Short mmCIF file of C-alpha atoms in Angstrom, two decimals:
data_model
loop_
_atom_site.label_atom_id
_atom_site.label_comp_id
_atom_site.label_asym_id
_atom_site.label_seq_id
_atom_site.Cartn_x
_atom_site.Cartn_y
_atom_site.Cartn_z
CA MET F 1 -0.48 -14.10 11.52
CA SER F 2 -2.85 -11.34 12.43
CA GLN F 3 -6.34 -10.62 11.22
CA SER F 4 -6.15 -7.85 8.63
CA ALA F 5 -9.35 -5.94 9.32
CA PRO F 6 -12.92 -6.28 10.48
CA GLN F 7 -15.03 -8.33 8.07
CA LYS F 8 -17.65 -5.61 7.60
CA ILE F 9 -17.72 -3.29 4.60
CA LEU F 10 -15.61 -0.23 5.39
CA THR F 11 -16.42 3.21 4.01
CA GLY F 12 -14.43 6.41 3.88
CA HIS F 13 -14.28 9.92 2.47
CA CYS F 14 -12.10 12.99 2.17
CA SER F 15 -12.36 15.89 4.64
CA CYS F 16 -14.73 18.01 2.56
CA GLY F 17 -16.94 15.02 1.65
CA ALA F 18 -16.63 15.49 -2.10
CA ILE F 19 -15.22 11.96 -2.58
CA SER F 20 -16.62 8.89 -0.79
CA TYR F 21 -15.59 5.27 -1.20
CA ARG F 22 -16.18 1.79 0.15
CA LEU F 23 -14.08 -1.35 0.37
CA LEU F 24 -15.65 -4.53 -0.97
CA ALA F 25 -13.25 -6.90 0.83
CA SER F 26 -11.03 -6.99 3.88
CA PHE F 27 -7.54 -5.51 3.75
CA LEU F 28 -4.73 -7.80 2.65
CA VAL F 29 -2.47 -6.28 5.32
CA ILE F 30 -2.26 -3.00 7.23
CA HIS F 31 1.13 -1.35 7.63
CA CYS F 32 2.00 1.26 10.19
CA CYS F 33 5.10 2.62 8.44
CA HIS F 34 7.62 4.68 10.40
CA CYS F 35 10.04 5.40 7.51
CA THR F 36 11.23 8.97 7.02
CA TRP F 37 9.46 9.16 3.64
CA CYS F 38 6.08 8.35 5.19
CA GLN F 39 6.77 10.79 8.00
CA ALA F 40 7.51 13.58 5.51
CA GLN F 41 4.64 12.78 3.12
CA SER F 42 2.04 12.40 5.86
CA GLY F 43 3.34 15.25 8.01
CA SER F 44 3.08 12.88 10.96
CA ALA F 45 5.10 10.32 12.93
CA PHE F 46 3.98 7.44 10.69
CA ALA F 47 1.56 6.45 7.93
CA LEU F 48 -1.18 3.86 8.37
CA ASN F 49 -1.98 2.19 5.04
CA GLY F 50 -4.37 -0.70 4.38
CA MET F 51 -3.57 -2.64 1.23
CA ILE F 52 -6.42 -3.87 -0.95
CA GLU F 53 -6.99 -4.74 -4.59
CA ARG F 54 -8.02 -1.64 -6.56
CA SER F 55 -10.90 -3.69 -7.97
CA LYS F 56 -12.23 -3.99 -4.39
CA LEU F 57 -12.21 -0.19 -3.91
CA GLU F 58 -15.33 1.54 -5.16
CA VAL F 59 -15.76 5.30 -5.38
CA THR F 60 -19.38 5.66 -4.27
CA SER F 61 -19.97 9.37 -4.69
CA THR F 62 -18.42 12.51 -6.04
CA ALA F 63 -19.78 16.02 -5.58
CA ASP F 64 -20.64 17.98 -8.73
CA GLY F 65 -18.73 15.61 -10.98
CA VAL F 66 -15.49 15.95 -9.02
CA SER F 67 -13.19 12.96 -9.54
CA PRO F 68 -10.17 11.92 -7.50
CA ILE F 69 -6.83 13.08 -8.96
CA ALA F 70 -3.58 11.10 -8.95
CA ILE F 71 -0.43 13.06 -8.12
CA ASP F 72 2.98 11.62 -9.04
CA THR F 73 5.09 11.72 -5.88
CA PRO F 74 8.67 10.56 -5.19
CA ALA F 75 9.19 7.29 -3.31
CA PRO F 76 12.29 5.64 -1.83
CA SER F 77 12.37 3.09 -4.68
CA GLY F 78 13.07 5.88 -7.13
CA LYS F 79 10.04 4.66 -9.13
CA GLY F 80 7.61 7.03 -7.40
CA GLN F 81 4.05 6.54 -6.29
CA LYS F 82 0.71 8.02 -7.27
CA ILE F 83 -1.15 9.56 -4.36
CA VAL F 84 -4.87 9.83 -5.11
CA ARG F 85 -6.40 12.98 -3.61
CA CYS F 86 -9.61 14.92 -3.55
CA PRO F 87 -9.20 17.89 -5.94
CA ARG F 88 -11.09 20.18 -3.53
CA CYS F 89 -9.58 19.55 -0.07
CA TYR F 90 -6.47 17.71 -1.36
CA VAL F 91 -6.72 15.00 1.29
CA ALA F 92 -4.85 11.82 0.32
CA LEU F 93 -7.32 8.94 0.03
CA TRP F 94 -5.12 6.14 -1.30
CA SER F 95 -1.94 5.60 -3.24
CA HIS F 96 -0.43 3.23 -5.80
CA TYR F 97 3.21 2.14 -5.68
CA TYR F 98 5.30 0.96 -8.61
CA GLY F 99 5.37 -2.76 -7.68
CA LEU F 100 1.75 -3.61 -8.46
CA GLY F 101 0.88 -0.22 -9.87
CA GLU F 102 -2.80 0.63 -9.98
CA LEU F 103 -3.80 -2.97 -9.27
CA MET F 104 -3.13 -2.40 -5.53
CA ALA F 105 -4.43 0.50 -3.47
CA PHE F 106 -2.86 1.64 -0.21
CA ILE F 107 -5.84 3.14 1.62
CA LYS F 108 -5.06 6.00 3.98
CA VAL F 109 -6.70 4.48 7.05
CA GLY F 110 -7.44 7.87 8.61
CA THR F 111 -9.97 8.53 5.83
CA LEU F 112 -12.14 5.59 6.94
CA VAL F 113 -15.33 6.40 8.83
CA SER F 114 -14.43 3.67 11.35
CA ALA F 115 -10.67 4.27 11.37
CA SER F 116 -10.49 3.67 15.13
CA GLU F 117 -11.56 0.05 14.57
CA VAL F 118 -8.63 -0.69 12.23
CA ARG F 119 -5.38 -1.88 13.77
CA PRO F 120 -2.08 -2.45 12.01
CA SER F 121 -0.91 -5.94 11.07
CA ALA F 122 2.70 -4.80 11.61
CA HIS F 123 4.84 -1.77 12.36
CA ILE F 124 7.56 -1.43 9.72
CA HIS F 125 10.73 0.63 9.39
CA THR F 126 10.76 1.28 13.13
CA GLY F 127 14.51 1.88 12.93
CA THR F 128 13.60 5.44 11.92
CA LYS F 129 10.54 5.90 14.14
CA MET F 130 10.21 8.99 16.25
CA PRO F 131 11.98 8.37 19.58
CA TRP F 132 8.85 9.21 21.58
CA VAL F 133 6.74 6.55 19.84
CA ASP F 134 6.56 3.62 22.30
CA LEU F 135 5.76 0.29 20.64
CA SER F 136 6.69 -1.90 23.61
CA GLY F 137 3.05 -2.89 24.25
CA GLU F 138 2.19 -3.78 20.66
CA LYS F 139 0.77 -7.25 20.00
CA VAL F 140 1.72 -7.22 16.30
CA PRO F 141 5.20 -7.55 14.77
CA VAL F 142 7.43 -4.51 15.27
CA CYS F 143 10.07 -4.60 12.51
CA GLU F 144 13.16 -2.45 12.32
CA GLU F 145 12.93 -2.71 8.54
CA TYR F 146 10.50 -5.18 7.00
CA TYR F 147 9.32 -8.77 7.65
CA GLU F 148 8.83 -12.14 6.00
CA ASP F 149 5.41 -11.97 4.33
CA LYS F 150 4.37 -15.40 5.64
CA ASP F 151 4.85 -14.12 9.21
CA VAL F 152 2.29 -11.32 8.84
CA TRP F 153 0.03 -11.95 5.84
CA THR F 154 -2.80 -14.49 6.05
CA GLU F 155 -2.77 -17.33 3.56
CA GLU F 156 -5.84 -15.85 1.87
CA ALA F 157 -4.14 -12.45 1.55
CA LEU F 158 -1.03 -14.03 0.01
CA GLU F 159 -3.23 -15.82 -2.53
CA ARG F 160 -5.10 -12.62 -3.38
CA ARG F 161 -1.80 -10.76 -3.85
CA GLU F 162 -0.44 -13.55 -6.07
CA VAL F 163 -3.43 -13.07 -8.39
CA LEU F 164 -2.45 -9.38 -8.72
CA ARG F 165 1.21 -10.27 -9.30
CA GLU F 166 0.24 -12.61 -12.12
CA VAL F 167 -1.90 -9.90 -13.75
CA ARG F 168 0.98 -7.42 -13.39
CA ARG F 169 3.44 -9.90 -14.98
CA LYS F 170 1.10 -10.34 -17.94
CA ILE F 171 0.71 -6.57 -18.36
CA LYS F 172 4.48 -6.01 -18.20
CA LYS F 173 5.12 -8.81 -20.67
CA GLU F 174 2.60 -7.34 -23.12
CA GLU F 175 4.19 -3.89 -22.69
CA GLY F 176 7.72 -5.32 -22.97
CA THR F 177 8.60 -3.91 -19.54
CA GLU F 178 9.19 -7.13 -17.61
CA GLN F 179 12.21 -7.01 -15.35
CA LYS F 180 14.96 -9.45 -14.43
CA ARG F 181 15.73 -10.15 -10.78
CA VAL F 182 19.42 -10.41 -9.93
CA TRP F 183 20.80 -10.51 -6.38
CA GLY F 184 17.49 -9.35 -4.95
CA LEU F 185 17.36 -6.26 -7.19
CA TRP F 186 15.09 -5.57 -10.15
CA PHE F 187 16.54 -4.34 -13.43
CA PRO F 188 14.33 -2.93 -16.20
CA PRO F 189 14.90 -4.20 -19.74
CA GLY F 190 17.90 -2.48 -21.32
CA ASP F 191 19.63 -1.66 -18.02
CA LYS F 192 23.11 -3.10 -17.54
CA GLN F 193 22.73 -6.17 -15.37
CA PRO F 194 25.45 -7.96 -13.39
CA GLU F 195 26.32 -11.50 -14.45
CA SER F 196 24.08 -14.01 -12.67
#
């Protein structure tokens, strides 16, 4: 298992400086994702996202009362994601995916002041990476699709994520939106489910 991030407090901001933030804990994991969705949404060969609890992400300043805006964006799951952007320069700062919703933030590593110090924990979805991207020298897992969490996440990170999962389960139960897992797929309440 790899170390997720330096243990110092990381700070970041958008391009115009209207929105600044800091991270109050280390990343759970850092993905360098080479899927075609990340390529299209980032306009680059891959996306570098550091996962952290939203409660450990603090917006430290906003210019003239400007607040980050969340834009609903399609995602491969079909459930979409919310990309949080600066309303002035429109730079993506972080995003929230359906799984843990707004409990988990996927920080856009390039917005960190010390982005060059942050290395990925794993390269994922390399089956669709750009052919000129050479990962042969990487010292972290290079996965054609995904990986077993225990092979990449630290024990502490898995524990921190489990706390978020439990909170999410409670929220979904209260909302009546809990899902049933069948054959590795999730089915929302009311959807036709295969016999288990």
